[in-house]
Amino acid sequence: MKKKVLLSYQDVLNFKFNPSKNGYNPLEVDTFLDDVLDTIDSKDKKINDLEKQVELLSEKTKELANENKKLEKDFYLFKEKYKNIKDSDFVDNANTLEMIKKINLYERKLFELGQDPKKIK
């Protein structure tokens, strides 16, 4: 089986056809080869750009994987630290705020009546 030959940009650029009596028009051949060279050059640039993107994305993937491992460890430690807290241990913020407002109101009333709430036992 014949091996497939891959031509580089320089291979195409430097290739010379042997003239023959009934050969092709050299100007048409040169024009076509110029188009082939432009295509190869464009594709080579695109490949290089994509290879750079792959490299950058691979690095970013490694960074994110490391960050994910750290977050998983932190989450595990957090769960262990607070595993004994029940939902009932959490105070409803809205109720707490309402209670603070009521206490503040009662304290003001006591001051109006001449009592210092801090001295009441």
Coordinates of N, CA and C in Angstrom, one line a residue:
M1 N 0.8 -1.2 0.0 CA 0.0 0.0 0.0 C 0.9 1.2 0.0
K2 N 0.6 2.2 -0.9 CA 1.4 3.4 -1.0 C 1.1 4.3 0.2
K3 N 2.2 4.9 0.8 CA 2.0 5.8 1.9 C 1.6 7.2 1.3
K4 N 0.7 7.8 2.1 CA 0.2 9.1 1.7 C 1.2 10.2 2.1
V5 N 1.5 11.0 1.1 CA 2.5 12.0 1.3 C 1.8 13.3 1.7
L6 N 2.2 13.9 2.8 CA 1.7 15.1 3.3 C 2.7 16.3 2.9
L7 N 2.1 17.2 2.2 CA 3.0 18.3 1.7 C 2.9 19.5 2.7
S8 N 4.0 20.1 2.9 CA 4.0 21.3 3.7 C 3.8 22.5 2.8
Y9 N 3.7 23.6 3.4 CA 3.6 24.9 2.7 C 4.8 25.1 1.8
Q10 N 6.0 24.8 2.4 CA 7.3 25.0 1.6 C 7.4 24.0 0.5
D11 N 6.9 22.8 0.7 CA 6.9 21.8 -0.4 C 6.1 22.3 -1.6
V12 N 5.0 22.8 -1.4 CA 4.1 23.3 -2.5 C 4.8 24.6 -3.1
L13 N 5.3 25.5 -2.2 CA 5.9 26.7 -2.7 C 7.1 26.4 -3.6
N14 N 7.9 25.5 -3.3 CA 9.2 25.2 -4.0 C 9.0 24.2 -5.1
F15 N 7.9 23.6 -5.3 CA 7.7 22.5 -6.3 C 7.8 23.2 -7.7
K16 N 8.5 22.5 -8.6 CA 8.6 23.0 -10.0 C 8.1 21.8 -10.9
F17 N 7.2 22.2 -11.9 CA 6.8 21.2 -12.9 C 7.8 21.2 -14.0
N18 N 8.0 20.0 -14.5 CA 8.8 19.8 -15.7 C 8.0 20.3 -17.0
P19 N 8.6 21.1 -17.7 CA 7.9 21.5 -19.0 C 7.7 20.4 -19.9
S20 N 6.6 20.4 -20.7 CA 6.4 19.4 -21.7 C 5.7 20.0 -22.9
K21 N 5.8 19.4 -24.0 CA 5.3 20.0 -25.2 C 3.8 20.2 -25.1
N22 N 3.0 19.3 -24.6 CA 1.6 19.4 -24.4 C 1.2 19.6 -23.0
G23 N 2.1 20.3 -22.2 CA 1.8 20.5 -20.8 C 0.7 21.6 -20.5
Y24 N 0.6 21.9 -19.2 CA -0.4 22.8 -18.8 C 0.1 24.2 -18.9
N25 N -0.8 25.2 -18.9 CA -0.4 26.6 -18.9 C 0.3 26.9 -17.6
P26 N 1.5 27.4 -17.6 CA 2.3 27.6 -16.4 C 1.6 28.7 -15.5
L27 N 1.0 29.7 -16.1 CA 0.3 30.7 -15.4 C -0.9 30.2 -14.6
E28 N -1.6 29.3 -15.2 CA -2.8 28.6 -14.5 C -2.3 27.8 -13.4
V29 N -1.2 27.0 -13.6 CA -0.6 26.2 -12.6 C -0.1 27.0 -11.4
D30 N 0.6 28.1 -11.7 CA 1.1 29.0 -10.6 C -0.1 29.6 -9.9
T31 N -1.1 30.1 -10.6 CA -2.3 30.6 -9.9 C -2.9 29.6 -9.0
F32 N -3.1 28.4 -9.5 CA -3.7 27.4 -8.6 C -2.8 27.1 -7.4
L33 N -1.5 26.9 -7.6 CA -0.6 26.7 -6.5 C -0.6 27.8 -5.5
D34 N -0.8 29.0 -6.0 CA -0.9 30.2 -5.0 C -2.1 30.0 -4.2
D35 N -3.2 29.6 -4.8 CA -4.5 29.4 -4.0 C -4.3 28.2 -3.0
V36 N -3.6 27.2 -3.4 CA -3.3 26.0 -2.5 C -2.5 26.5 -1.4
L37 N -1.4 27.3 -1.7 CA -0.6 27.9 -0.6 C -1.3 28.7 0.4
D38 N -2.2 29.6 -0.1 CA -3.0 30.4 0.7 C -3.9 29.6 1.7
T39 N -4.5 28.5 1.1 CA -5.3 27.6 1.9 C -4.5 26.9 3.0
I40 N -3.4 26.4 2.6 CA -2.5 25.7 3.6 C -2.1 26.7 4.7
D41 N -1.7 27.9 4.3 CA -1.2 28.9 5.3 C -2.4 29.2 6.2
S42 N -3.6 29.4 5.7 CA -4.7 29.8 6.5 C -5.0 28.6 7.5
K43 N -5.0 27.4 7.0 CA -5.3 26.3 7.8 C -4.2 26.1 8.9
D44 N -3.0 26.3 8.5 CA -1.9 26.2 9.5 C -2.0 27.2 10.6
K45 N -2.4 28.4 10.3 CA -2.6 29.4 11.3 C -3.8 29.1 12.2
K46 N -4.9 28.6 11.6 CA -6.0 28.1 12.4 C -5.7 27.0 13.3
I47 N -4.9 26.0 12.8 CA -4.5 24.9 13.6 C -3.6 25.4 14.8
N48 N -2.7 26.3 14.5 CA -1.9 26.9 15.6 C -2.7 27.6 16.7
D49 N -3.7 28.4 16.2 CA -4.6 29.1 17.1 C -5.4 28.1 18.0
L50 N -5.9 27.1 17.3 CA -6.7 26.1 18.1 C -5.8 25.3 19.1
E51 N -4.6 25.0 18.7 CA -3.7 24.3 19.6 C -3.4 25.2 20.8
K52 N -3.2 26.5 20.6 CA -3.0 27.4 21.7 C -4.2 27.4 22.6
Q53 N -5.4 27.4 22.0 CA -6.6 27.4 22.8 C -6.8 26.2 23.6
V54 N -6.4 25.0 23.0 CA -6.5 23.8 23.7 C -5.5 23.8 24.9
E55 N -4.4 24.3 24.7 CA -3.4 24.4 25.8 C -3.9 25.3 26.9
L56 N -4.5 26.4 26.6 CA -5.0 27.3 27.6 C -6.2 26.7 28.3
L57 N -7.1 26.0 27.6 CA -8.2 25.4 28.2 C -7.8 24.2 29.1
S58 N -6.8 23.5 28.7 CA -6.3 22.4 29.5 C -5.7 22.9 30.8
E59 N -5.0 24.0 30.8 CA -4.5 24.6 32.0 C -5.7 25.1 32.9
K60 N -6.7 25.7 32.3 CA -7.8 26.2 33.0 C -8.6 25.0 33.6
T61 N -8.7 23.9 32.9 CA -9.4 22.7 33.4 C -8.6 22.2 34.6
K62 N -7.3 22.2 34.6 CA -6.5 21.7 35.7 C -6.7 22.6 36.9
E63 N -6.7 23.9 36.7 CA -6.9 24.9 37.8 C -8.3 24.7 38.4
L64 N -9.3 24.5 37.6 CA -10.7 24.3 38.1 C -10.8 23.0 38.8
A65 N -10.1 22.0 38.3 CA -10.2 20.7 39.0 C -9.5 20.8 40.4
N66 N -8.4 21.5 40.5 CA -7.8 21.7 41.8 C -8.7 22.6 42.7
E67 N -9.3 23.6 42.2 CA -10.2 24.4 43.0 C -11.4 23.6 43.4
N68 N -11.9 22.7 42.6 CA -13.0 21.8 42.9 C -12.6 20.9 44.0
K69 N -11.4 20.3 44.0 CA -11.0 19.4 45.1 C -10.9 20.2 46.4
K70 N -10.4 21.4 46.3 CA -10.3 22.2 47.6 C -11.7 22.5 48.1
L71 N -12.7 22.9 47.2 CA -14.0 23.2 47.7 C -14.7 21.9 48.2
E72 N -14.4 20.8 47.6 CA -15.0 19.5 48.2 C -14.5 19.2 49.6
K73 N -13.2 19.5 49.8 CA -12.6 19.3 51.1 C -13.2 20.3 52.1
D74 N -13.3 21.6 51.7 CA -13.8 22.6 52.6 C -15.3 22.2 52.9
F75 N -16.0 21.8 51.9 CA -17.4 21.4 52.2 C -17.5 20.2 53.2
Y76 N -16.6 19.2 53.0 CA -16.6 18.1 53.9 C -16.3 18.6 55.3
L77 N -15.3 19.4 55.5 CA -14.9 20.0 56.8 C -16.1 20.8 57.4
F78 N -16.8 21.5 56.6 CA -17.9 22.3 57.0 C -19.0 21.4 57.5
K79 N -19.3 20.4 56.8 CA -20.4 19.4 57.2 C -20.0 18.7 58.5
E80 N -18.7 18.4 58.6 CA -18.3 17.7 59.9 C -18.4 18.7 61.0
K81 N -18.1 19.9 60.8 CA -18.1 20.9 61.9 C -19.5 21.2 62.4
Y82 N -20.4 21.2 61.5 CA -21.8 21.6 61.8 C -22.8 20.5 61.7
K83 N -22.3 19.2 61.8 CA -23.2 18.1 61.6 C -24.2 17.9 62.7
N84 N -24.0 18.5 63.9 CA -24.9 18.3 65.0 C -25.9 19.4 65.1
I85 N -25.9 20.4 64.2 CA -26.8 21.5 64.2 C -28.1 21.0 63.6
K86 N -29.2 21.2 64.2 CA -30.5 20.8 63.7 C -31.2 22.1 63.1
D87 N -32.1 21.8 62.2 CA -32.9 23.0 61.6 C -33.5 23.8 62.7
S88 N -33.9 23.1 63.8 CA -34.6 23.9 64.9 C -33.7 24.8 65.6
D89 N -32.4 24.6 65.5 CA -31.4 25.5 66.1 C -31.3 26.8 65.5
F90 N -31.7 26.9 64.3 CA -31.6 28.2 63.5 C -32.8 29.1 63.9
V91 N -32.6 30.4 64.1 CA -33.6 31.3 64.5 C -34.1 32.0 63.2
D92 N -35.4 32.2 63.1 CA -36.0 32.9 62.0 C -35.6 34.3 62.1
N93 N -34.9 34.9 61.1 CA -34.5 36.3 61.2 C -35.7 37.3 61.2
A94 N -36.8 37.0 60.6 CA -37.9 37.9 60.6 C -38.5 38.0 62.0
N95 N -38.6 36.8 62.7 CA -39.1 36.8 64.0 C -38.2 37.5 65.0
T96 N -36.9 37.3 64.8 CA -35.9 37.9 65.6 C -35.9 39.4 65.5
L97 N -36.1 39.9 64.3 CA -36.2 41.4 64.1 C -37.4 41.9 64.7
E98 N -38.5 41.2 64.6 CA -39.8 41.7 65.3 C -39.6 41.8 66.8
M99 N -38.9 40.8 67.4 CA -38.7 40.7 68.8 C -37.8 41.9 69.2
I100 N -36.8 42.2 68.5 CA -35.9 43.3 68.8 C -36.7 44.6 68.8
K101 N -37.5 44.8 67.8 CA -38.3 46.0 67.7 C -39.2 46.1 68.9
K102 N -39.9 45.0 69.3 CA -40.7 45.1 70.5 C -40.0 45.4 71.8
I103 N -38.8 44.8 71.9 CA -38.0 45.1 73.1 C -37.6 46.6 73.1
N104 N -37.2 47.1 72.0 CA -36.8 48.5 71.8 C -38.0 49.4 72.2
L105 N -39.2 49.1 71.8 CA -40.4 49.8 72.1 C -40.6 49.8 73.6
Y106 N -40.5 48.6 74.2 CA -40.7 48.5 75.7 C -39.7 49.3 76.5
E107 N -38.4 49.2 76.0 CA -37.4 50.0 76.7 C -37.7 51.5 76.6
R108 N -38.1 52.0 75.5 CA -38.5 53.4 75.3 C -39.6 53.8 76.3
K109 N -40.6 52.9 76.4 CA -41.8 53.2 77.3 C -41.3 53.2 78.7
L110 N -40.4 52.3 79.1 CA -39.8 52.3 80.5 C -39.1 53.6 80.7
F111 N -38.3 54.1 79.8 CA -37.5 55.3 80.0 C -38.5 56.5 80.1
E112 N -39.6 56.5 79.4 CA -40.6 57.5 79.5 C -41.3 57.5 80.9
L113 N -41.4 56.3 81.4 CA -42.0 56.2 82.8 C -40.9 56.4 83.9
G114 N -39.7 56.7 83.5 CA -38.6 57.0 84.4 C -37.9 55.8 84.9
Q115 N -38.0 54.7 84.3 CA -37.3 53.5 84.7 C -36.2 53.2 83.7
D116 N -35.0 52.8 84.2 CA -33.9 52.4 83.4 C -34.0 50.9 83.2
P117 N -34.2 50.4 82.0 CA -34.4 49.0 81.8 C -33.2 48.2 82.2
K118 N -32.0 48.7 82.2 CA -30.8 48.0 82.5 C -30.8 47.7 84.0
K119 N -31.5 48.5 84.8 CA -31.5 48.3 86.3 C -32.6 47.3 86.7
I120 N -33.5 46.9 85.9 CA -34.5 46.0 86.2 C -34.0 44.6 86.2
K121 N -34.3 43.9 87.3 CA -33.8 42.5 87.4 C -34.9 41.5 87.3

